[in-house]
């Protein structure tokens, strides 16, 4: 793809989304770490450098300036979200993360296996006679959202409102060009959720309760779980099913070694394409001099297709072996604490769809991707199958 000037920003265009990994290969021509004048950030596409940056304590996750310095319209958003672990560093990050992992455990994830499985089969029972569905709207959106609501014990009648707020807030993430209306909606959404969870966290069954955490921190991190656990998994389910339907010869491997297969699907088309850090001091990365205060975009999706880390990176190989680990869940201190829940959902959903819908295939070869730099996901995924 020839584009002048060569910039990551082009990735939001539909034609770039259609060949995203070819587009990244073009960016690699500028080196594994380069200064992108259009987005005014360093852009890192090399696997080794992205992994190194993710474990470098001089790369800060603190994103929000003091709330007073935040422009009007996003002040409540910044105040609440900045208290979550995602935007904290070092000891403070570790304290918040410890408090969350005390209740968000392997056991709490395992307890969701049965309800998730029941929900998936219920959806399949409902749509099966029609012979056609939109996997995104019918399954990949509601399933992860309900799973995360079950984890944080948000009662069913409240979920529709929570989803509406969450969509408004999610629209503000990673979008540098928000309209005044979108800002106001994100701000209202976060205020709505903050007031809601401020009541919910007093219930004995709440996942995060004031104690190890302050009240505000319990609220902010519950909101983080809701936001982080929902859209990423939606995209994972859609992208993974698409990859399988385009490579039907690989499908049997999902049954023989599901754990390896799920990791390869995450590498192949990662739901979250980038994370942002800011250098706290001057440092070297891949021979480039990064200045104190400069932003650094770590392109997980490009690192996961780096030929130096993954031989034949554009080939889906559900039995892939090798030393390099994919970075779809990040790496280091902020490594995704929801990884095992996401893997569980992927395993249940993909196997149930492929087992129960005979002849499952794409019904519309023309795909429409979300125009986003950080999320990689389909607007819809229409499939059909044989009805007997
Ligand atoms: C962090 C990806 C599902 C909760 C992260 C990070 C990535 C990621 C890349 C690191 C961000 C950074 O370093 O700045 C994904 C993907 C998912 C997924 C691809 C689905 C396939 C989930 C789920 C949950 C969750 C299901 C909750 C149940 C979180 C939280 C953090 C996080 C709380 C912040 C961790 C920290 O700052 O220490 N996720 N995630 N994620 N994720 Fe996930």
Short mmCIF file of C-alpha atoms and ligand atoms in Angstrom, two decimals:
data_model
loop_
_atom_site.label_atom_id
_atom_site.label_comp_id
_atom_site.label_asym_id
_atom_site.label_seq_id
_atom_site.Cartn_x
_atom_site.Cartn_y
_atom_site.Cartn_z
CA UNK A 1 0.00 0.00 0.00
CA UNK A 2 1.52 3.32 -0.97
CA UNK A 3 0.43 6.23 1.14
CA UNK A 4 2.22 9.53 1.61
CA UNK A 5 3.02 10.33 4.29
CA UNK A 6 3.16 6.79 5.60
CA UNK A 7 1.22 6.86 8.83
CA UNK A 8 -0.59 4.55 11.22
CA UNK A 9 -3.63 6.80 10.92
CA UNK A 10 -4.38 5.28 7.50
CA UNK A 11 -5.30 2.04 9.32
CA UNK A 12 -8.75 3.43 10.14
CA UNK A 13 -9.68 3.49 6.43
CA UNK A 14 -11.86 0.62 5.20
CA UNK A 15 -9.39 -0.37 2.49
CA UNK A 16 -6.58 -0.60 5.07
CA UNK A 17 -8.79 -2.61 7.46
CA UNK A 18 -9.47 -5.08 4.65
CA UNK A 19 -5.72 -5.77 4.40
CA UNK A 20 -4.60 -4.62 7.84
CA UNK A 21 -1.62 -6.92 8.12
CA UNK A 22 -0.40 -6.04 4.63
CA UNK A 23 -0.71 -2.41 5.69
CA UNK A 24 1.42 -3.07 8.80
CA UNK A 25 4.04 -4.78 6.62
CA UNK A 26 4.22 -1.48 4.75
CA UNK A 27 4.75 0.38 8.03
CA UNK A 28 7.54 -2.03 8.93
CA UNK A 29 9.47 -0.45 6.06
CA UNK A 30 9.94 2.60 8.33
CA UNK A 31 11.69 0.34 10.89
CA UNK A 32 10.36 -1.56 13.92
CA UNK A 33 10.12 1.74 15.85
CA UNK A 34 9.56 5.05 14.04
CA UNK A 35 8.25 8.55 14.76
CA UNK A 36 4.86 9.00 13.09
CA UNK A 37 4.43 12.69 12.36
CA UNK A 38 0.73 12.44 11.66
CA UNK A 39 -0.25 10.82 14.97
CA UNK A 40 2.63 12.58 16.79
CA UNK A 41 3.74 9.36 18.47
CA UNK A 42 6.36 6.71 18.25
CA UNK A 43 4.93 3.63 16.56
CA UNK A 44 6.43 0.24 17.42
CA UNK A 45 5.67 -2.76 15.19
CA UNK A 46 8.51 -5.20 16.04
CA UNK A 47 7.64 -8.06 18.41
CA UNK A 48 10.86 -7.90 20.39
CA UNK A 49 10.61 -4.14 20.91
CA UNK A 50 6.91 -4.20 21.82
CA UNK A 51 7.56 -6.95 24.40
CA UNK A 52 10.56 -5.03 25.78
CA UNK A 53 8.55 -1.79 26.07
CA UNK A 54 5.76 -3.61 27.91
CA UNK A 55 8.16 -4.64 30.68
CA UNK A 56 10.05 -1.33 30.84
CA UNK A 57 9.20 0.61 34.00
CA UNK A 58 10.07 3.86 32.19
CA UNK A 59 7.04 3.34 29.95
CA UNK A 60 4.13 4.77 31.89
CA UNK A 61 0.45 3.84 31.61
CA UNK A 62 -0.69 7.01 33.36
CA UNK A 63 -2.66 8.66 30.63
CA UNK A 64 -4.94 11.25 32.09
CA UNK A 65 -3.68 14.61 33.23
CA UNK A 66 -5.12 16.06 36.43
CA UNK A 67 -8.90 16.22 35.96
CA UNK A 68 -8.84 20.01 36.09
CA UNK A 69 -6.62 20.03 33.01
CA UNK A 70 -8.99 17.82 31.05
CA UNK A 71 -11.12 19.60 28.51
CA UNK A 72 -14.76 20.21 29.32
CA UNK A 73 -17.06 17.38 28.48
CA UNK A 74 -14.73 14.56 29.53
CA UNK A 75 -13.93 15.61 33.08
CA UNK A 76 -16.01 13.00 34.92
CA UNK A 77 -14.83 10.38 32.47
CA UNK A 78 -11.18 11.19 33.23
CA UNK A 79 -11.75 11.44 36.99
CA UNK A 80 -13.34 8.01 37.24
CA UNK A 81 -11.36 6.06 34.64
CA UNK A 82 -7.98 7.36 35.81
CA UNK A 83 -8.51 5.57 39.15
CA UNK A 84 -8.57 2.17 37.46
CA UNK A 85 -5.48 -0.04 37.41
CA UNK A 86 -5.15 0.22 33.63
CA UNK A 87 -3.95 3.81 33.99
CA UNK A 88 -1.70 3.38 37.02
CA UNK A 89 1.97 2.49 37.38
CA UNK A 90 4.27 0.63 39.72
CA UNK A 91 3.26 0.20 43.36
CA UNK A 92 -0.11 1.82 43.03
CA UNK A 93 -0.91 -0.37 40.04
CA UNK A 94 0.24 -3.46 41.94
CA UNK A 95 -1.95 -2.59 44.94
CA UNK A 96 -5.08 -2.18 42.81
CA UNK A 97 -4.34 -5.28 40.80
CA UNK A 98 -3.75 -7.39 43.92
CA UNK A 99 -7.04 -6.28 45.40
CA UNK A 100 -8.88 -7.25 42.21
CA UNK A 101 -7.13 -10.60 41.82
CA UNK A 102 -8.13 -11.56 45.37
CA UNK A 103 -11.73 -11.99 44.20
CA UNK A 104 -11.34 -12.29 40.43
CA UNK A 105 -9.76 -15.74 40.66
CA UNK A 106 -9.46 -18.87 38.51
CA UNK A 107 -12.34 -20.25 40.58
CA UNK A 108 -14.63 -17.30 39.83
CA UNK A 109 -13.90 -17.84 36.12
CA UNK A 110 -14.50 -21.59 36.32
CA UNK A 111 -17.83 -20.90 38.03
CA UNK A 112 -18.91 -19.16 34.82
CA UNK A 113 -18.28 -22.20 32.59
CA UNK A 114 -21.73 -23.74 33.04
CA UNK A 115 -23.77 -20.52 32.74
CA UNK A 116 -21.76 -19.44 29.66
CA UNK A 117 -22.22 -22.81 28.04
CA UNK A 118 -25.96 -22.79 28.82
CA UNK A 119 -26.29 -19.28 27.36
CA UNK A 120 -24.47 -20.27 24.15
CA UNK A 121 -26.66 -23.35 23.62
CA UNK A 122 -29.79 -21.32 24.31
CA UNK A 123 -28.80 -18.82 21.60
CA UNK A 124 -28.04 -21.64 19.15
CA UNK A 125 -31.39 -23.36 19.93
CA UNK A 126 -33.15 -20.11 19.16
CA UNK A 127 -31.44 -19.28 15.86
CA UNK A 128 -30.92 -22.80 14.48
CA UNK A 129 -34.22 -23.18 12.61
CA UNK A 130 -33.60 -19.95 10.66
CA UNK A 131 -30.41 -21.29 9.04
CA UNK A 132 -28.77 -17.84 9.25
CA UNK A 133 -27.52 -15.43 11.91
CA UNK A 134 -25.39 -12.38 12.55
CA UNK A 135 -22.81 -13.84 14.90
CA UNK A 136 -21.84 -10.37 16.17
CA UNK A 137 -25.29 -9.10 17.16
CA UNK A 138 -26.84 -12.44 18.11
CA UNK A 139 -23.98 -13.92 20.09
CA UNK A 140 -20.64 -12.09 20.25
CA UNK A 141 -22.11 -8.93 21.80
CA UNK A 142 -24.57 -10.33 24.38
CA UNK A 143 -22.53 -13.33 25.54
CA UNK A 144 -19.36 -11.59 26.85
CA UNK A 145 -21.44 -8.76 28.23
CA UNK A 146 -23.59 -11.13 30.24
CA UNK A 147 -20.53 -13.11 31.36
CA UNK A 148 -18.87 -10.02 32.77
CA UNK A 149 -22.14 -8.87 34.36
CA UNK A 150 -22.40 -12.30 36.01
CA UNK A 151 -18.80 -11.95 37.26
CA UNK A 152 -19.45 -8.55 38.85
CA UNK A 153 -22.94 -9.63 40.00
CA UNK A 154 -24.88 -6.98 38.10
CA UNK A 155 -28.54 -8.08 38.24
CA UNK A 156 -30.20 -8.97 34.93
CA UNK A 157 -32.83 -6.19 34.88
CA UNK A 158 -30.06 -3.56 35.08
CA UNK A 159 -28.02 -4.89 32.17
CA UNK A 160 -29.73 -3.10 29.32
CA UNK A 161 -28.98 0.27 30.89
CA UNK A 162 -25.41 -0.82 31.67
CA UNK A 163 -24.88 -1.87 28.05
CA UNK A 164 -26.13 1.50 26.79
CA UNK A 165 -23.77 3.40 29.13
CA UNK A 166 -20.92 1.08 28.30
CA UNK A 167 -21.37 1.62 24.54
CA UNK A 168 -21.26 5.38 25.02
CA UNK A 169 -18.09 5.14 27.09
CA UNK A 170 -16.42 2.61 24.78
CA UNK A 171 -16.94 5.00 21.85
CA UNK A 172 -14.63 7.49 23.60
CA UNK A 173 -11.73 5.05 24.04
CA UNK A 174 -8.90 5.59 21.61
CA UNK A 175 -10.94 8.05 19.58
CA UNK A 176 -9.04 11.29 19.25
CA UNK A 177 -11.74 12.99 17.19
CA UNK A 178 -14.81 12.90 19.39
CA UNK A 179 -17.69 15.22 18.63
CA UNK A 180 -19.08 17.32 21.48
CA UNK A 181 -22.12 15.02 21.54
CA UNK A 182 -19.96 11.89 21.83
CA UNK A 183 -17.95 13.45 24.64
CA UNK A 184 -21.08 14.36 26.53
CA UNK A 185 -22.50 10.86 26.04
CA UNK A 186 -19.27 9.24 27.31
CA UNK A 187 -19.24 11.54 30.30
CA UNK A 188 -22.89 10.81 31.11
CA UNK A 189 -22.25 7.09 30.64
CA UNK A 190 -19.38 7.02 33.09
CA UNK A 191 -21.32 9.14 35.58
CA UNK A 192 -24.28 6.78 35.26
CA UNK A 193 -22.11 3.74 35.83
CA UNK A 194 -20.25 5.37 38.73
CA UNK A 195 -23.51 6.17 40.55
CA UNK A 196 -24.86 2.68 39.80
CA UNK A 197 -21.76 0.82 41.02
CA UNK A 198 -21.47 3.09 44.04
CA UNK A 199 -24.68 1.40 45.21
CA UNK A 200 -23.82 -2.08 43.92
CA UNK A 201 -20.49 -2.38 45.74
CA UNK A 202 -22.25 -2.32 49.13
CA UNK A 203 -23.97 -5.62 48.37
CA UNK A 204 -22.28 -8.61 49.99
CA UNK A 205 -21.99 -10.46 46.67
CA UNK A 206 -20.24 -7.57 44.83
CA UNK A 207 -16.93 -8.65 43.23
CA UNK A 208 -15.02 -5.56 44.40
CA UNK A 209 -16.01 -4.02 47.73
CA UNK A 210 -14.52 -1.11 49.65
CA UNK A 211 -11.85 -2.40 52.05
CA UNK A 212 -8.54 -3.12 50.37
CA UNK A 213 -9.70 -0.51 47.89
CA UNK A 214 -11.21 2.90 48.52
CA UNK A 215 -14.82 3.36 47.46
CA UNK A 216 -13.84 5.29 44.36
CA UNK A 217 -11.26 2.67 43.43
CA UNK A 218 -13.75 -0.19 43.82
CA UNK A 219 -16.17 1.69 41.55
CA UNK A 220 -13.51 2.59 38.94
CA UNK A 221 -12.13 -0.94 38.74
CA UNK A 222 -15.58 -2.50 38.48
CA UNK A 223 -16.25 -0.16 35.55
CA UNK A 224 -12.88 -1.15 34.06
CA UNK A 225 -13.76 -4.85 34.26
CA UNK A 226 -17.05 -4.19 32.52
CA UNK A 227 -15.47 -2.16 29.73
CA UNK A 228 -12.31 -4.22 29.27
CA UNK A 229 -14.08 -7.57 29.37
CA UNK A 230 -16.76 -6.88 26.88
CA UNK A 231 -15.86 -5.37 23.51
CA UNK A 232 -12.47 -7.11 23.30
CA UNK A 233 -14.13 -10.50 23.71
CA UNK A 234 -16.87 -9.61 21.22
CA UNK A 235 -14.22 -8.95 18.59
CA UNK A 236 -12.25 -12.04 19.55
CA UNK A 237 -15.26 -14.30 18.96
CA UNK A 238 -16.05 -12.70 15.58
CA UNK A 239 -12.45 -12.60 14.33
CA UNK A 240 -11.75 -16.17 15.44
CA UNK A 241 -14.87 -17.60 13.80
CA UNK A 242 -14.10 -15.71 10.59
CA UNK A 243 -10.55 -17.10 10.54
CA UNK A 244 -11.86 -20.65 11.00
CA UNK A 245 -14.52 -20.32 8.30
CA UNK A 246 -11.89 -19.03 5.90
CA UNK A 247 -9.58 -21.95 6.74
CA UNK A 248 -11.94 -24.91 7.12
CA UNK A 249 -9.07 -27.38 6.80
CA UNK A 250 -7.83 -26.16 10.20
CA UNK A 251 -11.12 -26.70 12.04
CA UNK A 252 -10.44 -30.29 13.24
CA UNK A 253 -7.40 -29.00 15.17
CA UNK A 254 -9.71 -26.99 17.40
CA UNK A 255 -10.96 -30.27 18.85
CA UNK A 256 -7.58 -32.02 19.10
CA UNK A 257 -5.67 -29.21 20.85
CA UNK A 258 -8.06 -26.37 21.72
CA UNK A 259 -5.61 -24.50 23.96
CA UNK A 260 -2.98 -24.13 21.21
CA UNK A 261 -5.66 -23.34 18.64
CA UNK A 262 -7.18 -20.53 20.74
CA UNK A 263 -3.75 -18.87 21.19
CA UNK A 264 -3.14 -18.98 17.45
CA UNK A 265 -6.54 -17.42 16.75
CA UNK A 266 -5.69 -14.60 19.18
CA UNK A 267 -2.33 -14.06 17.48
CA UNK A 268 -3.73 -14.21 13.98
CA UNK A 269 -6.32 -11.43 14.32
CA UNK A 270 -5.91 -9.68 17.67
CA UNK A 271 -9.01 -7.90 19.03
CA UNK A 272 -6.99 -5.10 20.63
CA UNK A 273 -4.43 -3.82 18.15
CA UNK A 274 -2.49 -1.36 20.25
CA UNK A 275 -1.70 -0.04 23.70
CA UNK A 276 -0.34 3.37 24.59
CA UNK A 277 2.57 4.21 26.87
CA UNK A 278 4.41 7.43 27.64
CA UNK A 279 8.18 7.59 28.26
CA UNK A 280 8.94 9.00 31.71
CA UNK A 281 12.56 9.75 30.76
CA UNK A 282 14.78 9.76 27.67
CA UNK A 283 15.43 6.20 26.57
CA UNK A 284 16.58 4.08 23.62
CA UNK A 285 14.22 1.71 21.84
CA UNK A 286 15.44 -0.18 18.79
CA UNK A 287 18.17 2.38 18.20
CA UNK A 288 15.76 5.33 18.35
CA UNK A 289 15.96 8.02 21.03
CA UNK A 290 12.58 8.39 22.72
CA UNK A 291 12.24 11.69 24.58
CA UNK A 292 10.81 12.07 28.09
CA UNK A 293 7.05 12.63 27.85
CA UNK A 294 6.66 11.32 24.31
CA UNK A 295 3.82 8.91 23.54
CA UNK A 296 4.61 5.43 22.26
CA UNK A 297 2.02 3.29 20.45
CA UNK A 298 2.78 -0.41 20.81
CA UNK A 299 1.10 -2.22 17.93
CA UNK A 300 0.25 -5.64 19.35
CA UNK A 301 -1.42 -6.72 16.10
CA UNK A 302 1.72 -5.94 14.07
CA UNK A 303 4.03 -7.56 16.64
CA UNK A 304 1.89 -10.71 16.36
CA UNK A 305 2.57 -10.80 12.60
CA UNK A 306 6.28 -10.00 12.85
CA UNK A 307 8.17 -12.47 10.62
CA UNK A 308 11.17 -12.23 12.96
CA UNK A 309 9.06 -13.80 15.75
CA UNK A 310 6.60 -16.01 13.88
CA UNK A 311 7.74 -17.92 10.78
CA UNK A 312 5.19 -17.50 8.00
CA UNK A 313 3.25 -15.01 10.15
CA UNK A 314 0.31 -14.56 7.78
CA UNK A 315 -0.52 -18.27 7.82
CA UNK A 316 -3.11 -19.51 10.30
CA UNK A 317 -1.60 -22.64 11.86
CA UNK A 318 -3.70 -23.89 14.77
CA UNK A 319 -0.89 -26.25 15.75
CA UNK A 320 1.74 -23.51 15.73
CA UNK A 321 4.74 -24.15 17.95
CA UNK A 322 7.73 -21.91 18.56
CA UNK A 323 9.35 -19.79 21.22
CA UNK A 324 7.66 -16.43 20.62
CA UNK A 325 4.46 -15.75 22.55
CA UNK A 326 1.72 -13.64 21.06
CA UNK A 327 1.02 -10.28 22.70
CA UNK A 328 -2.76 -10.12 22.20
CA UNK A 329 -3.25 -9.97 25.99
CA UNK A 330 -0.29 -7.64 26.49
CA UNK A 331 2.74 -8.60 28.55
CA UNK A 332 4.31 -7.68 31.88
CA UNK A 333 2.60 -5.92 34.76
CA UNK A 334 -0.64 -5.08 32.91
CA UNK A 335 -1.03 -8.52 31.26
CA UNK A 336 -4.76 -9.04 30.83
CA UNK A 337 -6.26 -10.47 34.03
CA UNK A 338 -9.31 -11.55 32.02
CA UNK A 339 -7.32 -13.78 29.65
CA UNK A 340 -8.60 -17.04 31.08
CA UNK A 341 -12.23 -15.87 30.90
CA UNK A 342 -11.77 -14.77 27.28
CA UNK A 343 -10.14 -18.10 26.39
CA UNK A 344 -12.95 -19.99 28.07
CA UNK A 345 -15.58 -18.04 26.13
CA UNK A 346 -13.73 -18.60 22.85
CA UNK A 347 -13.41 -22.32 23.44
CA UNK A 348 -17.09 -22.78 24.36
CA UNK A 349 -18.50 -20.58 21.59
CA UNK A 350 -16.38 -21.78 18.68
CA UNK A 351 -16.83 -25.45 19.45
CA UNK A 352 -20.58 -25.13 20.05
CA UNK A 353 -21.14 -23.26 16.77
CA UNK A 354 -19.06 -25.68 14.71
CA UNK A 355 -20.54 -28.78 16.37
CA UNK A 356 -24.18 -27.78 16.23
CA UNK A 357 -24.58 -25.87 12.96
CA UNK A 358 -23.86 -28.29 10.10
CA UNK A 359 -22.22 -26.82 7.02
CA UNK A 360 -21.56 -23.51 8.82
CA UNK A 361 -20.24 -20.98 6.27
CA UNK A 362 -19.93 -17.28 5.53
CA UNK A 363 -23.07 -15.88 3.94
CA UNK A 364 -21.63 -12.50 2.93
CA UNK A 365 -18.05 -12.53 1.68
CA UNK A 366 -17.89 -8.70 1.78
CA UNK A 367 -16.87 -7.74 5.35
CA UNK A 368 -17.16 -4.46 7.17
CA UNK A 369 -14.59 -3.74 9.90
CA UNK A 370 -14.93 -1.18 12.65
CA UNK A 371 -13.06 1.98 11.64
CA UNK A 372 -10.77 1.98 14.67
CA UNK A 373 -7.04 2.10 15.31
CA UNK A 374 -7.17 0.15 18.55
CA UNK A 375 -10.08 -2.27 18.22
CA UNK A 376 -10.10 -4.84 15.43
CA UNK A 377 -13.58 -6.20 14.94
CA UNK A 378 -16.41 -6.78 12.53
CA UNK A 379 -19.59 -4.69 12.39
CA UNK A 380 -21.44 -7.91 11.57
CA UNK A 381 -20.68 -11.49 10.57
CA UNK A 382 -23.50 -13.13 8.68
CA UNK A 383 -23.27 -16.92 8.52
CA UNK A 384 -25.57 -19.67 7.31
CA UNK A 385 -25.84 -23.44 7.74
CA UNK A 386 -27.87 -26.41 6.55
CA UNK A 387 -31.27 -26.78 8.17
CA UNK A 388 -32.43 -30.36 8.33
C1 LIG B 1 -5.72 -5.48 30.22
C2 LIG B 1 -6.56 -7.60 25.94
C3 LIG B 1 -10.54 -9.73 27.73
C4 LIG B 1 -9.95 -7.24 31.83
C5 LIG B 1 -5.57 -5.93 28.94
C6 LIG B 1 -4.43 -5.65 28.09
C7 LIG B 1 -4.68 -6.22 26.88
C8 LIG B 1 -5.96 -6.89 26.97
C9 LIG B 1 -3.79 -6.17 25.65
C10 LIG B 1 -3.17 -4.87 28.50
C11 LIG B 1 -3.37 -3.38 28.37
C12 LIG B 1 -2.09 -2.61 28.63
O1 LIG B 1 -1.00 -3.19 28.77
O2 LIG B 1 -2.17 -1.35 28.68
C13 LIG B 1 -7.72 -8.33 26.06
C14 LIG B 1 -8.27 -9.15 25.00
C15 LIG B 1 -9.39 -9.75 25.51
C16 LIG B 1 -9.54 -9.31 26.89
C17 LIG B 1 -7.68 -9.29 23.60
C18 LIG B 1 -10.33 -10.70 24.85
C19 LIG B 1 -9.96 -11.58 23.93
C20 LIG B 1 -10.70 -9.28 29.03
C21 LIG B 1 -11.72 -9.73 29.95
C22 LIG B 1 -11.56 -9.00 31.09
C23 LIG B 1 -10.43 -8.12 30.91
C24 LIG B 1 -12.76 -10.80 29.64
C25 LIG B 1 -12.34 -9.02 32.37
C26 LIG B 1 -13.01 -9.99 32.83
C27 LIG B 1 -8.78 -6.53 31.72
C28 LIG B 1 -8.29 -5.61 32.76
C29 LIG B 1 -7.08 -5.10 32.28
C30 LIG B 1 -6.85 -5.70 30.98
C31 LIG B 1 -8.96 -5.32 34.09
C32 LIG B 1 -6.14 -4.11 32.99
C33 LIG B 1 -5.02 -4.85 33.66
C34 LIG B 1 -3.97 -3.96 34.28
O3 LIG B 1 -3.94 -2.75 33.99
O4 LIG B 1 -3.17 -4.46 35.08
N1 LIG B 1 -6.47 -6.71 28.24
N2 LIG B 1 -8.52 -8.45 27.17
N3 LIG B 1 -9.93 -8.33 29.65
N4 LIG B 1 -7.90 -6.55 30.67
FE1 LIG B 1 -8.16 -7.59 28.98
#
